[in-house]
Coordinates of C-alpha atoms in Angstrom, one line a residue:
X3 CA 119.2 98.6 85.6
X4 CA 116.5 101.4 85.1
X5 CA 113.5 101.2 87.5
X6 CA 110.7 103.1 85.1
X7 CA 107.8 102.3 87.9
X8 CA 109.6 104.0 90.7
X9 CA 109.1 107.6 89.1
X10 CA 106.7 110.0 90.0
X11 CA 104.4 109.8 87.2
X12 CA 105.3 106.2 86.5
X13 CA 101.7 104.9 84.4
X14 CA 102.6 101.7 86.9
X15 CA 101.5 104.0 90.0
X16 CA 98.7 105.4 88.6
X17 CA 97.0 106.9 89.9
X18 CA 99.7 108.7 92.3
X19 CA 98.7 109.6 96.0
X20 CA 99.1 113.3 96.0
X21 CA 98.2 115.6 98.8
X22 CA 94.8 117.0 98.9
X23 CA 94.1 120.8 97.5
X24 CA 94.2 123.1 100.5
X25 CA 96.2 120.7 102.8
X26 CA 100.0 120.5 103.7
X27 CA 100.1 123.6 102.8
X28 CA 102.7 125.6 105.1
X29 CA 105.2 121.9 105.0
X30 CA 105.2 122.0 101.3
X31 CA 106.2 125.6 101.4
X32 CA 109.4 124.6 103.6
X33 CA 110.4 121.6 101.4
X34 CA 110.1 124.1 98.6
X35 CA 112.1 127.2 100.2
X36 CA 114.4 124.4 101.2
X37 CA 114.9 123.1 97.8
X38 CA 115.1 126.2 95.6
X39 CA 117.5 127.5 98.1
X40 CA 120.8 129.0 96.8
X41 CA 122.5 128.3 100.2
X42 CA 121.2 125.7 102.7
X43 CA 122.6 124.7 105.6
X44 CA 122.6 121.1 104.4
X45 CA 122.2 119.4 101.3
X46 CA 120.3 116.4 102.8
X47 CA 117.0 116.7 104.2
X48 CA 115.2 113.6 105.7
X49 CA 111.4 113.7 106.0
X50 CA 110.2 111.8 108.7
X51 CA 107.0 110.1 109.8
X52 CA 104.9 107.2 111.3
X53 CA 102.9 104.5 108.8
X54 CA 100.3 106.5 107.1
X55 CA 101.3 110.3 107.6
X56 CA 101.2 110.5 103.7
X57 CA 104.9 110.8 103.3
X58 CA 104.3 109.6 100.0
X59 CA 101.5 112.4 99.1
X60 CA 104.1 115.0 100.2
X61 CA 106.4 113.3 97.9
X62 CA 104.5 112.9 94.8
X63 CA 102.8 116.6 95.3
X64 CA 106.2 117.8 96.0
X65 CA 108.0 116.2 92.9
X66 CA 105.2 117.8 90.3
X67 CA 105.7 121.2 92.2
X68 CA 109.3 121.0 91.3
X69 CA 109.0 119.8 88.3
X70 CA 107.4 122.8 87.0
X71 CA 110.0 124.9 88.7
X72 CA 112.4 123.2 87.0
X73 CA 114.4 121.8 89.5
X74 CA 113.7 118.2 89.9
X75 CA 116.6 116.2 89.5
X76 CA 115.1 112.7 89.5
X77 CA 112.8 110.3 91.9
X78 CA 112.9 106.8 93.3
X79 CA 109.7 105.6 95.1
X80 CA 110.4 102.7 97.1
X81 CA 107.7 99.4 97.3
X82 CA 108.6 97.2 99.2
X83 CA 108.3 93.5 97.9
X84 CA 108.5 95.2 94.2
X85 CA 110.8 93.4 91.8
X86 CA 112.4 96.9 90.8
X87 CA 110.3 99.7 92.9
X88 CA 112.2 97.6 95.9
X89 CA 115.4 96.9 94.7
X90 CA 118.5 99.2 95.8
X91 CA 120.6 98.1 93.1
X92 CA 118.7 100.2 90.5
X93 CA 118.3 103.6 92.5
X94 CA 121.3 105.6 91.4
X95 CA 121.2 104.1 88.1
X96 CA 117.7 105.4 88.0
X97 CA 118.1 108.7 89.3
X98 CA 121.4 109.0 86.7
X99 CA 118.8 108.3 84.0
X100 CA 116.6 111.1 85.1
X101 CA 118.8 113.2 85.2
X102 CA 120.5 112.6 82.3
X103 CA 117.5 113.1 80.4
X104 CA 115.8 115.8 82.3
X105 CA 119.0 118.1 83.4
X106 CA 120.6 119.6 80.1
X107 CA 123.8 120.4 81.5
X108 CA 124.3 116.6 83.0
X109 CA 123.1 114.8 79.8
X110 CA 126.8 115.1 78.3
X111 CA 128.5 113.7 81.3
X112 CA 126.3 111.1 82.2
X113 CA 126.0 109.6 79.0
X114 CA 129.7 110.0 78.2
X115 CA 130.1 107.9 81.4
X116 CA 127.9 104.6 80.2
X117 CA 129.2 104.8 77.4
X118 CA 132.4 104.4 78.3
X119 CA 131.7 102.0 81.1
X120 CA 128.8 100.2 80.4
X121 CA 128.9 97.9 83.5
X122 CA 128.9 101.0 85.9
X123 CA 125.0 100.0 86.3
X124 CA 126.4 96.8 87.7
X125 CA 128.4 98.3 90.5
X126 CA 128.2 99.2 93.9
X127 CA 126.0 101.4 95.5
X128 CA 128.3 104.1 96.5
X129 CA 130.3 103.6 93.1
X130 CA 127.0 104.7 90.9
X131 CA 126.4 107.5 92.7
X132 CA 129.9 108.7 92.8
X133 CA 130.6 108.1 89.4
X134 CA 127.2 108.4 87.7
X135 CA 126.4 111.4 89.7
X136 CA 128.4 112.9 92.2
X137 CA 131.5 113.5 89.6
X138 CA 129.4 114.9 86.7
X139 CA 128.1 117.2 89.2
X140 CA 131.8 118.3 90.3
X141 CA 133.1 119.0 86.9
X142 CA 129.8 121.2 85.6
X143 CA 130.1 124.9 86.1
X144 CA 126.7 125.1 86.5
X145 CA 125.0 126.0 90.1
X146 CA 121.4 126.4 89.9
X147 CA 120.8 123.2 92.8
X148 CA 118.2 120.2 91.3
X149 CA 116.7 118.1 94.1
X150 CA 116.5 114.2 94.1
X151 CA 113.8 112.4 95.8
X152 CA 113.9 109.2 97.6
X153 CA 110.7 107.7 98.7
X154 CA 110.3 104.8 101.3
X155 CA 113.7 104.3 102.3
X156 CA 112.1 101.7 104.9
X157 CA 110.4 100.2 102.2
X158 CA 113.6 98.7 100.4
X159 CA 115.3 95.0 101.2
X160 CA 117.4 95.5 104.5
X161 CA 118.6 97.6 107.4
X162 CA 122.4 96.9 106.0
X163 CA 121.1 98.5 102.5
X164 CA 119.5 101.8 104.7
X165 CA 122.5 102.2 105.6
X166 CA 124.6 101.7 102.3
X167 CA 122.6 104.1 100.9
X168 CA 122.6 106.4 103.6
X169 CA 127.0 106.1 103.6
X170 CA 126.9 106.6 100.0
X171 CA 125.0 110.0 100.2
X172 CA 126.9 111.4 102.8
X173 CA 130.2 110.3 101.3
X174 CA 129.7 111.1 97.8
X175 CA 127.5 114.1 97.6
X176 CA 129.3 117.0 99.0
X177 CA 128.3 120.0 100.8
X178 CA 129.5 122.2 97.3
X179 CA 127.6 120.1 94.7
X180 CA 124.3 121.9 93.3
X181 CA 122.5 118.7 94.6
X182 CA 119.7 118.7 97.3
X183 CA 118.2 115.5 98.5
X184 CA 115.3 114.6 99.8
X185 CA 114.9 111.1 101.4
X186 CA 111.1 110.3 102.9
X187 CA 111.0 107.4 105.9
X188 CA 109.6 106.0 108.6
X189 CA 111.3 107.1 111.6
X190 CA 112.8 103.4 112.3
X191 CA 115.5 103.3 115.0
X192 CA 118.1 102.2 112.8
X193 CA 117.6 105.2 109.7
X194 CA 117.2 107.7 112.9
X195 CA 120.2 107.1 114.5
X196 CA 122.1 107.6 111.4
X197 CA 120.7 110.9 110.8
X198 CA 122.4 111.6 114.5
X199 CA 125.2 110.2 114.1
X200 CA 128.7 111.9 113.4
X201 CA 128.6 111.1 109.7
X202 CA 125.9 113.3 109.1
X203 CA 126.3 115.5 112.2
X204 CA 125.4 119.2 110.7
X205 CA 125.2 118.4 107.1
X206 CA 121.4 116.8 107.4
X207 CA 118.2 118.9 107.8
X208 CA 115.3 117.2 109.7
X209 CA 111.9 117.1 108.6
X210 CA 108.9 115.8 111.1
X211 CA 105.7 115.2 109.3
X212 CA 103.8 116.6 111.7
X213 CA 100.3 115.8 112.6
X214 CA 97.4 117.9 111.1
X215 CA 93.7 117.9 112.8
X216 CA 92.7 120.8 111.0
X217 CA 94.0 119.6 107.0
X218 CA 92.0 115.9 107.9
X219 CA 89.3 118.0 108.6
X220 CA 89.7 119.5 105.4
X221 CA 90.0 116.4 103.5
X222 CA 87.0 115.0 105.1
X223 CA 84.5 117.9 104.9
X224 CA 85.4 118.4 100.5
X225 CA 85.3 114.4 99.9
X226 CA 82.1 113.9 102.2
X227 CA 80.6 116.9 100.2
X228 CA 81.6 115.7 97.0
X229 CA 79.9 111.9 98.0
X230 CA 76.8 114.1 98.8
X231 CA 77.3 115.7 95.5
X232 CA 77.8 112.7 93.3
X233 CA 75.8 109.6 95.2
X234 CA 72.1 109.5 93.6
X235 CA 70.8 108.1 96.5
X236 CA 72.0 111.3 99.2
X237 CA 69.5 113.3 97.1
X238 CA 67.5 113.4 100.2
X239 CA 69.8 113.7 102.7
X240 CA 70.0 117.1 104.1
X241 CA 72.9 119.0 105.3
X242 CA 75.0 118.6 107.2
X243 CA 76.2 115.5 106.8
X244 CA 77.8 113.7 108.2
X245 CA 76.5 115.2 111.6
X246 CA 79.1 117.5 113.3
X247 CA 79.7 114.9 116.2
X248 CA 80.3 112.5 113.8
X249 CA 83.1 114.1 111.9
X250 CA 84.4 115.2 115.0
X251 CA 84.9 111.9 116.4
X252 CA 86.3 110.5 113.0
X253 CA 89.2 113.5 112.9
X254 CA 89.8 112.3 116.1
X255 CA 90.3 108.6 115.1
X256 CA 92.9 110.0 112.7
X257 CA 95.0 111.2 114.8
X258 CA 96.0 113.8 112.8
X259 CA 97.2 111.6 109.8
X260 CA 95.2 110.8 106.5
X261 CA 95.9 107.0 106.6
X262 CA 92.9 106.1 108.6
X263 CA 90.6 109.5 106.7
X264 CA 91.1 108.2 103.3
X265 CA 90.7 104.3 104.2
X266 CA 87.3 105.7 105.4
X267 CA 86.5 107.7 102.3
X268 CA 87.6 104.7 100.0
X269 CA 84.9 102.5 102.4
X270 CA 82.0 105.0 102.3
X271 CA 82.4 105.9 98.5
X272 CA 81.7 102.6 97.3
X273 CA 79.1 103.1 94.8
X274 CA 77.6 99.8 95.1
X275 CA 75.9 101.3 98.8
X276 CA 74.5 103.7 100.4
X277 CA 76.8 106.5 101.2
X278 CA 74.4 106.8 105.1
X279 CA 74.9 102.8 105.1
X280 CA 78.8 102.7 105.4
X281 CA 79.1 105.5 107.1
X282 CA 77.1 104.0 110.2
X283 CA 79.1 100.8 109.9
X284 CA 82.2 102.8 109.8
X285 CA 81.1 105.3 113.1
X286 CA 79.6 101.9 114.9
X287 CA 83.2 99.8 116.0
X288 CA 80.5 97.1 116.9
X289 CA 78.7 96.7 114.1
X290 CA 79.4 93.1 112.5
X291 CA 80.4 94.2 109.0
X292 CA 83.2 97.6 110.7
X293 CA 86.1 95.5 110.2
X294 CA 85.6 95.8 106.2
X295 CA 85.9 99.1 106.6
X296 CA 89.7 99.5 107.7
X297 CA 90.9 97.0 105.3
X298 CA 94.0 99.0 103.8
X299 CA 94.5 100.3 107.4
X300 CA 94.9 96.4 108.6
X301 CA 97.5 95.8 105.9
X302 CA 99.5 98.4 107.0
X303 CA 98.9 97.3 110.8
X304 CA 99.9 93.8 109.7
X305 CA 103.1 94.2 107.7
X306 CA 104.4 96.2 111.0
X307 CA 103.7 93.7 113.6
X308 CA 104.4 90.8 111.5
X309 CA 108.0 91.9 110.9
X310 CA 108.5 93.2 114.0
X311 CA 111.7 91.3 115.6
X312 CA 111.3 89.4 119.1
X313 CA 107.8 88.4 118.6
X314 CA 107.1 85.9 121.7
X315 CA 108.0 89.1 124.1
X316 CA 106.0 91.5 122.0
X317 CA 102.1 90.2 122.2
X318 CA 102.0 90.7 126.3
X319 CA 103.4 94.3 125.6
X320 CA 100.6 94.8 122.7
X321 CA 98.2 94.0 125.6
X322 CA 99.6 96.0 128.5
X323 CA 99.5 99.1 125.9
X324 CA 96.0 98.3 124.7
X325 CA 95.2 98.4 128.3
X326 CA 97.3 100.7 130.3
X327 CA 99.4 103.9 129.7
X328 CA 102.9 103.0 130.4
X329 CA 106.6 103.4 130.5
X330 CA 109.2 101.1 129.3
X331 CA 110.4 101.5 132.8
X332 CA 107.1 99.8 134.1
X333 CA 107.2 97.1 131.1
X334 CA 110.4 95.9 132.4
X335 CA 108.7 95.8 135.7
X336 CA 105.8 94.3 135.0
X337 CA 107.0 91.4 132.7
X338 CA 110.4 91.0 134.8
X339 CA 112.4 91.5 132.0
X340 CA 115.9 93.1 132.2
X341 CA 116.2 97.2 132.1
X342 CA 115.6 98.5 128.5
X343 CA 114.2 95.4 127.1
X344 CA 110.8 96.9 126.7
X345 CA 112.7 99.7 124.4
X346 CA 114.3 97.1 122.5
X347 CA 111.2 95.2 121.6
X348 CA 109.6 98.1 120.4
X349 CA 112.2 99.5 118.7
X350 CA 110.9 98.0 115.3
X351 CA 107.6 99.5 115.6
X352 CA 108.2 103.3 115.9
X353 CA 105.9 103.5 113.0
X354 CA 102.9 103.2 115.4
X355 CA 104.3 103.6 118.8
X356 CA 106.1 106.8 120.2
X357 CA 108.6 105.3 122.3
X358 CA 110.7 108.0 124.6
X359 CA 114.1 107.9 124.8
X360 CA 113.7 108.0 128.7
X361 CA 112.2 105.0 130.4
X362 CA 110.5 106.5 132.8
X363 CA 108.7 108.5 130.4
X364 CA 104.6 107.3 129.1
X365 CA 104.6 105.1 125.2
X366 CA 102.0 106.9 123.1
X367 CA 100.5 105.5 120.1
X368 CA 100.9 107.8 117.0
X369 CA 97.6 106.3 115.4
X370 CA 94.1 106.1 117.8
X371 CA 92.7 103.4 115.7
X372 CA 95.8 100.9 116.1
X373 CA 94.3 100.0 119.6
X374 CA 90.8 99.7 117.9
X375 CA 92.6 97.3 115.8
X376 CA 94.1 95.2 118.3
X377 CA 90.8 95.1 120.5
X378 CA 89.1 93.6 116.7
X379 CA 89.9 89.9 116.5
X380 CA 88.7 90.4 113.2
X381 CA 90.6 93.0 112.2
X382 CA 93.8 92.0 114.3
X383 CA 93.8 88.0 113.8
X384 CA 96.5 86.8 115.2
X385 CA 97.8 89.8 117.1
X386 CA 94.2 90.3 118.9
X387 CA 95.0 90.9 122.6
X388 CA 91.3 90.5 123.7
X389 CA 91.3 86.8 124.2
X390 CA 90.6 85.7 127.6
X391 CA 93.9 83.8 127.6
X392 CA 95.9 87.3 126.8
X393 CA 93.9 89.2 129.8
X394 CA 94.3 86.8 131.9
X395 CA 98.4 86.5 131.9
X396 CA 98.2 90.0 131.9
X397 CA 96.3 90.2 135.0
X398 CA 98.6 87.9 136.9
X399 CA 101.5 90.0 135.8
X400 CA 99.7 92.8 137.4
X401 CA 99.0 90.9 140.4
X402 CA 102.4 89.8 140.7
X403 CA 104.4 92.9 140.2
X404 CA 102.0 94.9 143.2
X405 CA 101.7 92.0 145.5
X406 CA 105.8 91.2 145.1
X407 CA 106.3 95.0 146.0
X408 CA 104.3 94.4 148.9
X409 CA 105.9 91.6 150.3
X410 CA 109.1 92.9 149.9
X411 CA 108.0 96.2 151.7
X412 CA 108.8 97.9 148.9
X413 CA 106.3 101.1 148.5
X414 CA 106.9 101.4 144.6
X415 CA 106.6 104.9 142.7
X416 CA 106.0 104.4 139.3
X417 CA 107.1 106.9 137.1
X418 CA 104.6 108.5 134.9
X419 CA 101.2 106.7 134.9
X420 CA 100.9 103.3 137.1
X421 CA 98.5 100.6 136.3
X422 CA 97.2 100.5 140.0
X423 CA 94.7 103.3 138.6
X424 CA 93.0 101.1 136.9
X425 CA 94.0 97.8 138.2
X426 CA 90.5 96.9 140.0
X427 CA 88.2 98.3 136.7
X428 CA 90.6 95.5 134.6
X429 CA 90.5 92.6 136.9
X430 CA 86.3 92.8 137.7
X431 CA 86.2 92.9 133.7
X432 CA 87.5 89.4 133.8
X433 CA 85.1 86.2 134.6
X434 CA 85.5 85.7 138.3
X435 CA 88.1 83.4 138.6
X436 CA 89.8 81.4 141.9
X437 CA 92.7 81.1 139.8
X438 CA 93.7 84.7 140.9
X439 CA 92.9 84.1 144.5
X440 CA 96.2 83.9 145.9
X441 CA 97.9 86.7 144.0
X442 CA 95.1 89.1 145.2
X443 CA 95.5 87.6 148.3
X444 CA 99.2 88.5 148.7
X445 CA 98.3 92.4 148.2
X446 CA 97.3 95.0 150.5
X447 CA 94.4 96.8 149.3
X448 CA 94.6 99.5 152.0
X449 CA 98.0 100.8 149.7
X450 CA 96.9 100.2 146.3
X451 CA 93.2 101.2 146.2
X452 CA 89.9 103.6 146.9
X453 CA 86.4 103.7 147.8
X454 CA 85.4 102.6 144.8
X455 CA 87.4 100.2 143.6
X456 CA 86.6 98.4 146.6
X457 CA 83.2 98.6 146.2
X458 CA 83.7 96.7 142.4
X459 CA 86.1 94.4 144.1
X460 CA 83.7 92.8 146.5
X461 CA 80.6 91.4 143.8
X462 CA 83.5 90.2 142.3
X463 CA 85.0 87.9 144.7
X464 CA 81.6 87.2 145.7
X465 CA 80.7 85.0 142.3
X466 CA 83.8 83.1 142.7
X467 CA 82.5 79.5 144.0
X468 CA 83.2 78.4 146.7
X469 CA 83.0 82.3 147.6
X470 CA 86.5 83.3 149.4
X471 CA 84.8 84.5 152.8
X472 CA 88.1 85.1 154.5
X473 CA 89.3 87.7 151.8
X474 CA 86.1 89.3 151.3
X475 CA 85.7 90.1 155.1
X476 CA 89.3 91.8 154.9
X477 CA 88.1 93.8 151.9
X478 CA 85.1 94.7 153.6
X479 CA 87.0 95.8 156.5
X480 CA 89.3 98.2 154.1
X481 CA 85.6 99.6 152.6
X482 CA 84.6 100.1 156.1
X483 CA 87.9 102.0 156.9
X484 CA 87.1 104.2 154.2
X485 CA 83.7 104.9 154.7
X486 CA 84.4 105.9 158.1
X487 CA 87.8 107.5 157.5
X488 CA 87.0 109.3 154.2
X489 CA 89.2 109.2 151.5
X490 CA 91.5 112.1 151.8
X491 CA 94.8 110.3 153.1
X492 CA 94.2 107.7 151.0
X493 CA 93.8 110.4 147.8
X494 CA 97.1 112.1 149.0
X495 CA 98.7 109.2 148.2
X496 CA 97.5 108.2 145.0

């Protein structure tokens, strides 16, 4: 089975996401030199990103670049859910066919192959590209190298059928044949420790897609001067525009990627509005009409929660992360959980979530605008962790883990950032509740806090009816402490 819609200038695709003039620059330049190479260290490069780094764009730019050279073997570009763009069985019959039409020297071979054993396209995975590929390749003389490309290995039905795919390549395509490929993924756990293991050990190149401030700034400033340039009604608006806080603030919010930069361009470009319109609704998070601006982004949000494994332990997480810069070493902690489970529940979402390899070291988010998404109940529906029900269990799980350590006369150093930091400014944003009287009762305030988060702690307890007299006399005695002691053994410790 050929898959027509997963090439590179499929009409199905059309039209293709390709990288923006004057961006990406410097890494198309490297997949290029790496490509055209008469003598790489490796013959398998994987390019590597989160959602939205435009892994795709590089892709699609990089397949017409070497198609003019010459030297593009063939394409596949994953989608997932696709009745053929996201079906494994049809990749290496696919590629065969490109190449068999496209690489003069292969034509022979290849063809001389189906026709001799029509159901080849029938087979196994590994057995197409051994026998459709690989072996035609070992018996030509010829050496000039033709890359494949493989888009959105993620994207196809599986983690079993990653990894077929990834055995096949490394077993059937050896180091000798003049074959490069090129196979573009998220970086999820499963494809990544392939890469590392053994198998490919020294034979695979890796590729980071790497973020970009500077080529999002580029992309912004030529699409926002060509909506100046093309929008009747900005015939008034003078330059610059948009202001330069503005863009800088919306660079920001991309993180470095072009996922959230062209979601926004797609919003404001609507030609049914006013170019100044959407871009205040876009640059105001609470205007009532923002969420229609991010609605690709929330797709892409979406699909990776949604298919996320081990979802009951994964919404308090969401909230912590929303809230708090942690470790998995803290998660664990915090949500008494056993040691690495907080690793294992985020191991499916390494498309938005950095997650170390050490525990003790802080989770970053590769996107800035996933939190805003989470804090939307809009945008985030069902995997909003603003609700009062969601703060709440998370502020007894806070309460808990400091007041256990307490009791226990455990003095606890957190590795990386703790949430004590910012413990007090989390709590007083809750309605004042007696519910969490006894936790905050168990916890010594002298250890965990400073002058001011005692001084926000007090009005707090105060409008909890009947008013807890006894506790806010002992915070009141702490504040006084300080006041009169100063806060420079108390800093020391924190």
């Amino acid at each position: 089975m050929v898959a027509l819609e997963a090439l590179h200038d499929s009409a199905e695709s059309f039209p293709q996401p390709r990288c923006h003039p004057e961006t990406r620059e410097k890494m198309l330049g490297e997949l290029q030199e790496w490509s055209l190479g008469t003598d790489p260290s490796s013959n398998v490069l994987w390019l590597h990103g989160p959602a939205g780094a435009g892994k795709s764009a590089i892709m699609q730019t990089l397949s017409y670049q070497l198609q003019d050279a010459g030297r593009l073997g063939g394409c596949f570009f994953f989608k997932r859910g696709h009745a053929t763009r996201g079906n494994a069985r049809a990749l290496f019959a696919t590629i065969a066919y490109q190449l068999a039409i496209g690489v003069p020297w292969l034509k022979g071979p290849i063809s001389q192959i189906v026709e001799d054993n029509p159901s080849i396209v029938g087979r196994s995975i590994e057995t197409q590209l051994r026998e459709l590929i690989s072996e035609p390749c070992r018996t030509s003389k010829h050496r000039d190298p033709v890359t494949i490309l493989i888009d959105g290995l993620d994207e196809c039905e599986g983690h079993h059928v990653h990894l077929e795919i990834l055995r096949a390549i490394r077993n059937s395509l050896a180091d000798y044949l003049p074959l490069r490929v090129i196979i573009a993924s998220r970086p999820e756990a499963h494809i990544q420790e392939m890469f590392e293991s053994p198998l490919y050990h020294g034979s695979c190149h890796l590729f980071n897609v790497q973020q970009s401030f500077d080529d999002v700034r580029k992309y912004l400033c030529s699409e926002f001067a060509r909506i100046h340039h093309e929008h009747r009604t900005m015939a008034n608006i003078p330059h610059p525009w948009p202001l330069p806080n503005d863009l800088k603030e919306l660079v920001w919010k991309s993180s470095g990627y072009f996922i959230y930069a062209s979601t926004i361009i797609k919003f404001i470009d609507d030609k049914n509005y006013r170019p100044t319109e959407r871009l205040a609704i876009v640059t105001d998070q609470n205007s009532t009409e923002s969420h229609s601006a991010f609605g690709s982004l929330d797709q892409l949000y979406m699909t990776i929660l949604s298919t996320a494994p081990r979802q009951a332990q994964l919404m308090p997480i969401l909230c912590a992360l929303a809230n708090f810069d942690l470790s998995p070493l803290v998660l664990d902690l915090l949500f008494e959980m056993e040691s690495g489970d907080a690793q294992l529940v985020l191991r499916g979402l390494s498309s938005v979530f950095e997650v170390p390899l050490d525990d003790d070291e802080e989770i970053l988010t590769h996107h800035a605008s996933f939190y805003d998404f989470l804090r939307d109940s809009r945008r985030s529906q069902i995997f909003y962790v603003g609700s009062l029900d969601h703060r709440m269990d998370l502020a007894r799980s806070l309460l808990k883990l400091f007041a256990c350590h307490y009791r226990d006369e455990c003095i606890v150093e957190y590795p990386g950032k703790s949430p004590k930091g910012d413990l007090i400014l989390f709590i007083t944003s809750l309605p004042p509740s007696a519910e969490l009287l006894p936790l905050i009762q168990a916890m010594n305030p002298d250890y965990i806090f400073e002058l001011q988060e005692l001084e926000m702690m007090i009005p707090w307890l105060e409008k909890i009816h009947p008013a807890p007299k006894d506790l806010i006399g002992l915070w009141e005695d702490y504040l006084y402490m300080h006041f009169i002691l100063g806060e420079t053994r108390w800093a020391g410790r924190n």
